[in-house]
Coordinates of C-alpha atoms and ligand atoms in Angstrom, one line a residue:
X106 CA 56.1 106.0 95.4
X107 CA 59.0 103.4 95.5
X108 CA 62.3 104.1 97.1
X109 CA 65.2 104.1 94.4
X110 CA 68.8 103.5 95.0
X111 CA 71.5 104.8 92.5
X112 CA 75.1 104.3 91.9
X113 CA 76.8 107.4 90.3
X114 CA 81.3 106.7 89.7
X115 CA 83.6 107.4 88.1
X116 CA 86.3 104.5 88.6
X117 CA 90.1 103.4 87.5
X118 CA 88.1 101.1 84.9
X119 CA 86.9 103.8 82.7
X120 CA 89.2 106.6 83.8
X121 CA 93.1 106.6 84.2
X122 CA 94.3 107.4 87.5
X123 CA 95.2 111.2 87.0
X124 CA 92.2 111.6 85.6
X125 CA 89.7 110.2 88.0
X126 CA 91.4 112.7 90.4
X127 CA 90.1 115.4 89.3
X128 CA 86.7 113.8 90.3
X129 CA 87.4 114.0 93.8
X130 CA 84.8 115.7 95.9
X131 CA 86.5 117.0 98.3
X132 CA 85.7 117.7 101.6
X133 CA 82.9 114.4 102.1
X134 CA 80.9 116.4 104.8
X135 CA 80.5 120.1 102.3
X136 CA 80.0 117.4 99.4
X137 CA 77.2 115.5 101.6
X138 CA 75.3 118.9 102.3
X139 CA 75.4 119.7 98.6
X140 CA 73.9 116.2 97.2
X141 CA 71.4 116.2 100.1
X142 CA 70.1 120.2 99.2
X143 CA 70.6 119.9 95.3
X144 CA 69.7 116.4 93.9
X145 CA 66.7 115.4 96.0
X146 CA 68.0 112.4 97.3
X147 CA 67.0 111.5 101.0
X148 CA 70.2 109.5 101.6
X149 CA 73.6 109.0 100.4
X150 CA 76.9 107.5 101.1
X151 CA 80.4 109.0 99.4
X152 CA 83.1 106.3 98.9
X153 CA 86.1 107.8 97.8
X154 CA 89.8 105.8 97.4
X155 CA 92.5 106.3 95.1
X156 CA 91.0 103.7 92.6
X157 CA 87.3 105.3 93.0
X158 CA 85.0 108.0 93.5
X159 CA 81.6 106.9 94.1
X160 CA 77.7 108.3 95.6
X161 CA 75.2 106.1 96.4
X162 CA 71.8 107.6 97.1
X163 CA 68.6 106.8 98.0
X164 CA 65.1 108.7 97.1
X165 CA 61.6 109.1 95.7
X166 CA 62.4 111.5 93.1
X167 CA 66.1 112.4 92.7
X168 CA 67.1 113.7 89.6
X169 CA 70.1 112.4 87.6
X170 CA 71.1 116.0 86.1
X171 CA 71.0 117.7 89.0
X172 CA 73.8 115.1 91.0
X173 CA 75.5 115.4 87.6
X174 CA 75.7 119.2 88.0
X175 CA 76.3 119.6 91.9
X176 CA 79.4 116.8 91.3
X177 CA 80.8 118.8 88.4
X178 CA 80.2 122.0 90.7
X179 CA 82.2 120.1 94.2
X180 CA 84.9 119.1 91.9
X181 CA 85.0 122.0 89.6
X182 CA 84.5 120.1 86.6
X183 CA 82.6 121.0 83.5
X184 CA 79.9 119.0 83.2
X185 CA 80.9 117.4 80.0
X186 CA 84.0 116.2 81.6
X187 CA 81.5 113.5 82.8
X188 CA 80.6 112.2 79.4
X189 CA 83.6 109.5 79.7
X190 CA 83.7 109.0 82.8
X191 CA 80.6 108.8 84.7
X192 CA 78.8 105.5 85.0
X193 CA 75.2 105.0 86.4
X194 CA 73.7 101.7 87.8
X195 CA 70.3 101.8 89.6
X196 CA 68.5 99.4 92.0
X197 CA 69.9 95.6 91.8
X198 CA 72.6 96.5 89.5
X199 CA 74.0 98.9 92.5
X200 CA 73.1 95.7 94.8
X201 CA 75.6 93.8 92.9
X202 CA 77.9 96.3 92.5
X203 CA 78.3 97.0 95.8
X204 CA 78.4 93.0 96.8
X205 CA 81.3 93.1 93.8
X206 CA 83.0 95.7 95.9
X207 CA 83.0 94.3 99.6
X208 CA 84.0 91.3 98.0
X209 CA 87.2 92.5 96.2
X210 CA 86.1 91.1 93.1
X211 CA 85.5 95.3 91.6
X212 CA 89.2 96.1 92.9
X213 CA 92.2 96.9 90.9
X214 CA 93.9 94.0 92.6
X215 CA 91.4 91.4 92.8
X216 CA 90.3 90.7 97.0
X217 CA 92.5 93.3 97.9
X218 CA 91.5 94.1 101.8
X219 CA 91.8 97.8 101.8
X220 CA 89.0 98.6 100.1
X221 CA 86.6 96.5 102.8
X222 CA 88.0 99.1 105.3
X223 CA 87.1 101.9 103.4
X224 CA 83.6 101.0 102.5
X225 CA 83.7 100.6 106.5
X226 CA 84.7 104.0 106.6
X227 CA 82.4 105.2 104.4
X228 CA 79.1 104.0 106.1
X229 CA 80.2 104.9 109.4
X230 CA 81.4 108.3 108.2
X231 CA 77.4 108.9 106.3
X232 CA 75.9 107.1 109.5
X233 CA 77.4 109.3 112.5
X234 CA 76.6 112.5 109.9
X235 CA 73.1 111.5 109.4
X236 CA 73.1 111.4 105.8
X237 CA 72.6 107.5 105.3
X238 CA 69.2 106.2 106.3
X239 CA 67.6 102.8 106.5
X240 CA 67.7 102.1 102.7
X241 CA 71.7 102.6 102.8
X242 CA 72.5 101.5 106.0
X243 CA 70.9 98.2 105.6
X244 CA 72.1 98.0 101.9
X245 CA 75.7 98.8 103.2
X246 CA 75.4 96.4 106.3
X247 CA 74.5 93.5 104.1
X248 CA 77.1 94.1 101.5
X249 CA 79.5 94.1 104.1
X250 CA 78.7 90.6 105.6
X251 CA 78.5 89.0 102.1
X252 CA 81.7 90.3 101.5
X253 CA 82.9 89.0 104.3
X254 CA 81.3 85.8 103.7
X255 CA 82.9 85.6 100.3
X256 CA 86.7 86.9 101.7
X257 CA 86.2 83.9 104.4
X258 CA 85.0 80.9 102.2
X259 CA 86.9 81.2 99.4
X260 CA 90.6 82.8 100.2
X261 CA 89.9 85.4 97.4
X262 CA 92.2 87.6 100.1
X263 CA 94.6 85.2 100.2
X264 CA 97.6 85.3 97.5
X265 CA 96.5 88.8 96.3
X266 CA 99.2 90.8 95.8
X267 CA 99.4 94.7 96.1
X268 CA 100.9 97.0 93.5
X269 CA 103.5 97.8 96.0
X270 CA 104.2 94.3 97.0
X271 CA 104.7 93.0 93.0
X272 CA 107.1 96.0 93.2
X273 CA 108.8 94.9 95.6
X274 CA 108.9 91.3 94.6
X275 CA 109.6 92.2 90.7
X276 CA 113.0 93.6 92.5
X277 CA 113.8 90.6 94.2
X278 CA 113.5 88.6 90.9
X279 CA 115.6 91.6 89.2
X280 CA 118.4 92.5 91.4
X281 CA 120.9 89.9 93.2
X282 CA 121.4 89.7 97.1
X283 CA 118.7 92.3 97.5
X284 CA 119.4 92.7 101.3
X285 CA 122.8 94.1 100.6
X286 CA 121.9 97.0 98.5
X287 CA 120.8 100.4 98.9
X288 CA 116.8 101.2 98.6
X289 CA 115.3 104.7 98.3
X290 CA 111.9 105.2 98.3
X291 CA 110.5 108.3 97.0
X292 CA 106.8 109.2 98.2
X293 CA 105.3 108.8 101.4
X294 CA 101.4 108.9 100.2
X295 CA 99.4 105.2 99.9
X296 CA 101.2 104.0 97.1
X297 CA 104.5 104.6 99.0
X298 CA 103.1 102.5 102.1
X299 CA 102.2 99.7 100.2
X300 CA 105.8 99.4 98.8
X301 CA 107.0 100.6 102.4
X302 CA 105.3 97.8 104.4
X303 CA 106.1 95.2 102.3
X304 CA 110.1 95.8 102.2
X305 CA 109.6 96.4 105.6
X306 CA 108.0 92.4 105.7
X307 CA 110.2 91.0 104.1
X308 CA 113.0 92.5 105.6
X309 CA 114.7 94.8 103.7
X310 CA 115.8 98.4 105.2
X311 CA 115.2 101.6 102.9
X312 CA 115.3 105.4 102.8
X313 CA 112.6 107.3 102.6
X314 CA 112.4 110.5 100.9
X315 CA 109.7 112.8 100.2
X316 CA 109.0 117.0 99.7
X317 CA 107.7 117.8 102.7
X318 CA 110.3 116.5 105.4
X319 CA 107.7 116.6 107.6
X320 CA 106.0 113.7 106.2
X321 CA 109.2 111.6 105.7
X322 CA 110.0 111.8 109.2
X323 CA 106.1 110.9 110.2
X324 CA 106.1 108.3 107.4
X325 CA 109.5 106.7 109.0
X326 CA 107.8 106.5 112.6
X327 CA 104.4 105.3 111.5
X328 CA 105.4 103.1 108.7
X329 CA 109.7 102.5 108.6
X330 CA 112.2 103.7 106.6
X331 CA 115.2 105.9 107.4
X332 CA 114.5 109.7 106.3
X333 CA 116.6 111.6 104.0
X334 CA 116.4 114.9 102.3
X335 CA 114.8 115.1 98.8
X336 CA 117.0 117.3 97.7
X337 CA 120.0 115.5 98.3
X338 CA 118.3 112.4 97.1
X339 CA 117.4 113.7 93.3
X340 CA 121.4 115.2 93.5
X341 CA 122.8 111.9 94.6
X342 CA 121.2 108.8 92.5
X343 CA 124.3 107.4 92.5
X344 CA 124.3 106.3 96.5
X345 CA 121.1 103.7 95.6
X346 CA 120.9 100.9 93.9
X347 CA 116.9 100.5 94.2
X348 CA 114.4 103.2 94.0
X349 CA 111.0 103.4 94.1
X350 CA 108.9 106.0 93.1
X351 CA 105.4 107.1 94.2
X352 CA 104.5 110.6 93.9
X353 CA 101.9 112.6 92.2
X354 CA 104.5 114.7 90.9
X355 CA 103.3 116.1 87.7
X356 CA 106.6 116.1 86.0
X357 CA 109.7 113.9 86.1
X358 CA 111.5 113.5 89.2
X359 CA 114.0 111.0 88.0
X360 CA 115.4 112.6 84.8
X361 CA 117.7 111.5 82.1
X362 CA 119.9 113.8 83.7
X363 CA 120.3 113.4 86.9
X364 CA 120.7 109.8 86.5
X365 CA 123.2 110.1 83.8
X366 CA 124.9 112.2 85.9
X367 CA 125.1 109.7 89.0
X368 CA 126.2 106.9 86.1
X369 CA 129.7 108.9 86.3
X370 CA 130.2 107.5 89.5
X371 CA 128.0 104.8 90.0
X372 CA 129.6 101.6 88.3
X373 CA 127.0 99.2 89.4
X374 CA 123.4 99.1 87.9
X375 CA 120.5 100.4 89.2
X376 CA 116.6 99.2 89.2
X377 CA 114.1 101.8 89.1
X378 CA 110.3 101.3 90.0
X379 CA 108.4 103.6 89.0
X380 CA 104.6 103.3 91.1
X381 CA 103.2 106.9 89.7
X382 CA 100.7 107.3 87.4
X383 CA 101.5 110.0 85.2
X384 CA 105.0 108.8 85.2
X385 CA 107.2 110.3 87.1
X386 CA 110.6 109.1 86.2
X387 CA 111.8 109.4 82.4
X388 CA 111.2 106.7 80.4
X389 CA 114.8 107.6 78.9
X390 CA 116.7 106.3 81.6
X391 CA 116.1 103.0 80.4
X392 CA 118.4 103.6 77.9
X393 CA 121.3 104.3 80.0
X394 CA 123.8 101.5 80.7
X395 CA 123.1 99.4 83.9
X396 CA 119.8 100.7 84.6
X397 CA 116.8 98.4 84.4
X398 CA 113.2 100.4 84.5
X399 CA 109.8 99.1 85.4
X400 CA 106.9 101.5 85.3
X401 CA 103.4 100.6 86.5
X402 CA 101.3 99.7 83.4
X403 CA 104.4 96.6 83.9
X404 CA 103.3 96.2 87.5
X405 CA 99.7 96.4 87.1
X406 CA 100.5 93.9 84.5
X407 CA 102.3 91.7 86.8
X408 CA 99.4 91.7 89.2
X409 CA 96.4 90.7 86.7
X410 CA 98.2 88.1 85.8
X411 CA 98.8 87.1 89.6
X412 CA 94.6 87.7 89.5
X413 CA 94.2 85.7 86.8
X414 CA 95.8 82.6 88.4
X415 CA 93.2 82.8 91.2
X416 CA 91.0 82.8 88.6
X417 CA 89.2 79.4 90.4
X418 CA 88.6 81.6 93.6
X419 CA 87.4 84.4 91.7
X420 CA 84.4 82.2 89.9
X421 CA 83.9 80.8 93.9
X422 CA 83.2 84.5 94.8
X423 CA 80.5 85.3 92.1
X424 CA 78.9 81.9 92.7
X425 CA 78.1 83.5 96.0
X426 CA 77.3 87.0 95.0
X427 CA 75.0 85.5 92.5
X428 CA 73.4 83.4 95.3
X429 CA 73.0 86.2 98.0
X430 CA 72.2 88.7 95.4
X431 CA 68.3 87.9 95.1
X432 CA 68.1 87.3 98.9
X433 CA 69.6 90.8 99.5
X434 CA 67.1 92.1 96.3
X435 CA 64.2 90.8 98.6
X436 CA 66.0 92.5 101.7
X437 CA 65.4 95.6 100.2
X438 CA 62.0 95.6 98.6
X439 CA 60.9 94.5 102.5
X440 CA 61.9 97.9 103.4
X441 CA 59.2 99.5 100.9
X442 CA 56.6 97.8 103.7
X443 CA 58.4 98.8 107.1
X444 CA 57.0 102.4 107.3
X445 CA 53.6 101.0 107.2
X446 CA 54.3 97.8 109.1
X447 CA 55.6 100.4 111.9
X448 CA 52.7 103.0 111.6
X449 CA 50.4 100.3 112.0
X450 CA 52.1 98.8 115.0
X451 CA 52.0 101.9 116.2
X452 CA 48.2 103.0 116.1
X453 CA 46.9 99.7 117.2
X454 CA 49.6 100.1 120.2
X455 CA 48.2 103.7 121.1
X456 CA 44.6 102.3 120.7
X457 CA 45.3 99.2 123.2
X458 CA 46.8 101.5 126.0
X459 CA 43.6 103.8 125.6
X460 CA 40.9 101.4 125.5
X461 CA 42.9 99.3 128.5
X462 CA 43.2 102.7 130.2
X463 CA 39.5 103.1 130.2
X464 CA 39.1 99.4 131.4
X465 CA 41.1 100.0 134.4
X466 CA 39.2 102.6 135.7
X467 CA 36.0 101.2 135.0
X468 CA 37.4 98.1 136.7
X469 CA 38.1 100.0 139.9
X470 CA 40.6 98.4 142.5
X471 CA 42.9 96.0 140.8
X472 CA 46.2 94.7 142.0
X473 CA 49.3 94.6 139.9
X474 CA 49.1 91.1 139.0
X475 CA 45.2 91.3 137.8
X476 CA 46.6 94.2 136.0
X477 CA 49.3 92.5 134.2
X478 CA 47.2 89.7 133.5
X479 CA 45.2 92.2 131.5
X480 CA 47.4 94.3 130.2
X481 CA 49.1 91.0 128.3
X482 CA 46.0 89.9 127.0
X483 CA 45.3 92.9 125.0
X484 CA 49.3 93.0 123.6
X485 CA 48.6 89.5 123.0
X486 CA 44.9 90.4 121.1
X487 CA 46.2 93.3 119.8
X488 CA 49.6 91.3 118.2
X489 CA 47.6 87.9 117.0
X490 CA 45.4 90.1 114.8
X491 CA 47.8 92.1 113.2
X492 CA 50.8 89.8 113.0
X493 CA 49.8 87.8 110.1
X494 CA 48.4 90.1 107.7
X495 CA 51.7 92.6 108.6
X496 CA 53.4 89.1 107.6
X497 CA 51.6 88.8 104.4
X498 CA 51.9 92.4 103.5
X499 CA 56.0 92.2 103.8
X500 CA 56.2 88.8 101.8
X501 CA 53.9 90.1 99.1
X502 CA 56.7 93.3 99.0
X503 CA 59.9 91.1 99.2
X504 CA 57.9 89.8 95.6
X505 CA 57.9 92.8 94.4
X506 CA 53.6 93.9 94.5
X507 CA 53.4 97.1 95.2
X508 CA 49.6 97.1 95.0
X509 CA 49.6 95.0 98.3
X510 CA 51.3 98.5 99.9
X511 CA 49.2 100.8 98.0
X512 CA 46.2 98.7 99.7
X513 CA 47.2 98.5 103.0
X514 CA 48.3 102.4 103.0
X515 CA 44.4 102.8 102.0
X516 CA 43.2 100.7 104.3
X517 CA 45.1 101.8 107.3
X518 CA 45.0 105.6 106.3
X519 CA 49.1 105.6 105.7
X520 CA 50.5 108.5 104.7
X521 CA 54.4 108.5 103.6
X522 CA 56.4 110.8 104.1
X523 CA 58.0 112.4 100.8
X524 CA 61.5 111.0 101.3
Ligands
NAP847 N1 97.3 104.5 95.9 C1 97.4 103.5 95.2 O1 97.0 102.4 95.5 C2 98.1 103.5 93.8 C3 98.2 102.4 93.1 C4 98.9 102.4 91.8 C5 99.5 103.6 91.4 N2 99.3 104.7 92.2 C6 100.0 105.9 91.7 O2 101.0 106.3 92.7 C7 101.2 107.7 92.7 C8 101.0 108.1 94.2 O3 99.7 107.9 94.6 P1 99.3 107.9 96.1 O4 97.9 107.3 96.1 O5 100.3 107.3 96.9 O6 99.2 109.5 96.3 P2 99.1 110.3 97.6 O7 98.7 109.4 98.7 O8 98.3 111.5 97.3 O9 100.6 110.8 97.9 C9 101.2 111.6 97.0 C10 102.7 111.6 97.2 O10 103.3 112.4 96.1 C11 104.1 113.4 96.7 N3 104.2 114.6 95.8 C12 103.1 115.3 95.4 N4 103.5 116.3 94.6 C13 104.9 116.2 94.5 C14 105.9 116.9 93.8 N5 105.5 118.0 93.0 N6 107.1 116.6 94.0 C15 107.5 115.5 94.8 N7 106.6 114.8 95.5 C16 105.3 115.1 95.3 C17 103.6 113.7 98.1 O11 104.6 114.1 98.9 P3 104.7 115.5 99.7 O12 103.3 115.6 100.3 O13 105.8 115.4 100.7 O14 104.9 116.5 98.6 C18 103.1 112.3 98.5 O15 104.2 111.5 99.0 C19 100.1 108.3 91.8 O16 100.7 108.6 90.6 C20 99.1 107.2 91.6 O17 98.5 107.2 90.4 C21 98.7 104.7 93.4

């Protein structure tokens, strides 16, 4: 029976960020032992990011309802919640998907790099647990060299501009003499760092604040920023000029309120740029005096259009995907014939060393270099007869004829294993 691969996710295209949350399945290694005991597939790689959660599995005879039902179960979902949300892709479609996603062209912000790393991650993670085989692993391993490819040849990485980064630079365009004013920066999760290392490029000193002091102090070491309380900080608006929020707060942490109340003795204006998604700042502030408001359906904004001016690069990238797409397609049907290829290598090996064996002793006294001599005419025999129709029997597969495998499993008494 053929090998299938799947593609089960539920992604920021179909699902708003606070929303594909609640997907998350937790802990990947509990989550791996569930897919692999419930769902009946043999392999499978988690990839999970801010932007995506996503399975990829391998097997005979999984079955769709039953992944459905041990995801809902991980992430405490009812299944229904799925309805929405869930996409399915199966075979090449996952081949291409996954060559759009090493190549940055699936990504919130088109060629972003982070998500390469995390693929990375995500492979090596399944690998060094065991719960990827050769299917995935080869899958994954090409994927990450087209990508690669495609990041090299045509600068899709280049010029791509984070959703911290257009923060930071949609302040610059808003505020005057930028290095001389006072920038708080609430949050210290991955949004936070992206806004965090690009002040920190471009030279700008900020606060950081977030509820747990312990991570603002571990944030400021790892990634910059000079710590201050967060209670002081939502008391005392009116000591910033620039603040940028990213939290998963889920209520408002900048309110009408408190920055009303810092207008009484702030006389300057302030920019606020608001990263979370729920919001977490009141839209309402923007109707105070002096203070200018950006929230992230404006930054996300910002960085399509960004995209869409690399849009040349972009058409680059899936000439290329289309190109290695049917080479990787053939890649993988090839697998379908290794088993067999390496049981029969096998056999005729164990059949040579027997019957050479037996030769030998027959032979009686022989020194080592009769006995090489020997000994490499029978690998030799032993590879010229099989080599060629092994050969055949993997082209036929990279063309997709199963009957070829079906024939030579007959003919060489090959049973496969059930995934
Ligand atoms: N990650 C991205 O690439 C990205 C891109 C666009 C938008 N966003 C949005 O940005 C926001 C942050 O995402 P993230 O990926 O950076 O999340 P994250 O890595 O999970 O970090 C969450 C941050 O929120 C803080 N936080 C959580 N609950 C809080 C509360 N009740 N009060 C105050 N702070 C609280 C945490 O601080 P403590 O641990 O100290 O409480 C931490 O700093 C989200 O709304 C997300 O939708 C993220």
């Amino acid at each position: 029976m053929t090998k299938n691969i799947i593609n089960a996710r539920v992604t920021f295209k179909k699902s708003p960020i606070h929303v594909l949350e609640r997907f998350s399945l937790g802990d990947s290694e509990n989550a791996y032992k569930s897919f692999k005991d419930h769902t009946g597939l043999s392999e499978c790689v988690i990839l999970q990011t801010c932007n995506r959660v996503e399975i990829f599995g391998s097997g005979n005879n999984f079955d769709r309802e039953e992944i459905k039902k041990t995801w809902a179960s991980l992430s405490g979902l009812e299944e229904n919640s799925f309805n929405d949300n869930l996409e399915w892709s199966q075979n090449s479609d996952v081949y291409e998907h996954l060559l759009k996603l090493t190549s940055g062209l699936d990504s919130m912000v088109v060629g972003e790099e982070q998500i390469m790393t995390q693929i990375k991650d995500s492979i090596q993670s399944a690998k060094k647990l065991k719960v990827s085989g050769e299917s995935l692993n080869t899958l994954f391993d090409k994927a990450i060299r087209v990508g690669t490819r495609v990041r090299t040849s045509t600068g899709i990485s280049k010029g791509s501009i984070s959703v911290g980064s257009m923060a930071v630079k949609l302040a610059e365009e808003n505020v005057d003499e930028m290095k001389s004013k006072k920038i708080l920066l609430i949050g210290t999760g991955e949004a936070a760092t992206l806004v965090a290392k690009s002040l920190k490029k471009r030279g700008y000193p900020f606060f950081i604040s977030s509820r747990t002091v312990e991570r603002s102090t571990s944030f400021s070491k790892t990634v910059g920023g000079e710590p201050v309380d967060f209670n002081s900080i939502l008391t005392g608006f009116e000591n910033y000029d620039i603040v940028f929020v990213a939290t998963t707060a889920p209520y408002f942490l900048v309110t009408f309120e408190r920055i009303q109340k810092a207008l009484e003795t702030k006389h300057s204006g302030m920019m606020i740029l608001d990263l979370s998604n729920p919001r977490t700042v009141d839209e309402k502030v923007a109707e105070l005096r002096g203070i200018k408001l950006m929230n992230i359906d404006q930054i996300a904004e910002m960085v399509d259009k960004n995209m869409r001016s690399r849009i040349g690069q972009k058409n680059s990238a899936e000439e290329i995907i289309k190109e290695e797409l049917p080479v990787l397609e053939a890649t993988m049907k090839r697998l379908e014939a290794e088993p067999i290829v390496k049981d029969v290598f096998k056999s005729t090996d164990a059949i040579r060393v027997k019957e050479l064996e037996k030769a030998f002793s027959m032979l009686g006294e022989l020194n080592d270099s009769q006995k090489k001599i020997i000994e490499e005419l029978t690998k030799s025999v032993a590879e010229n007869i099989m080599s060629t129709p092994m050969n055949n029997l993997r082209k036929e597969t990279e063309h997709g004829n199963s009957d070829v495998i079906n024939a030579a499993s007959k003919l060489f008494n090959f049973k496969k294993e059930e995934n």
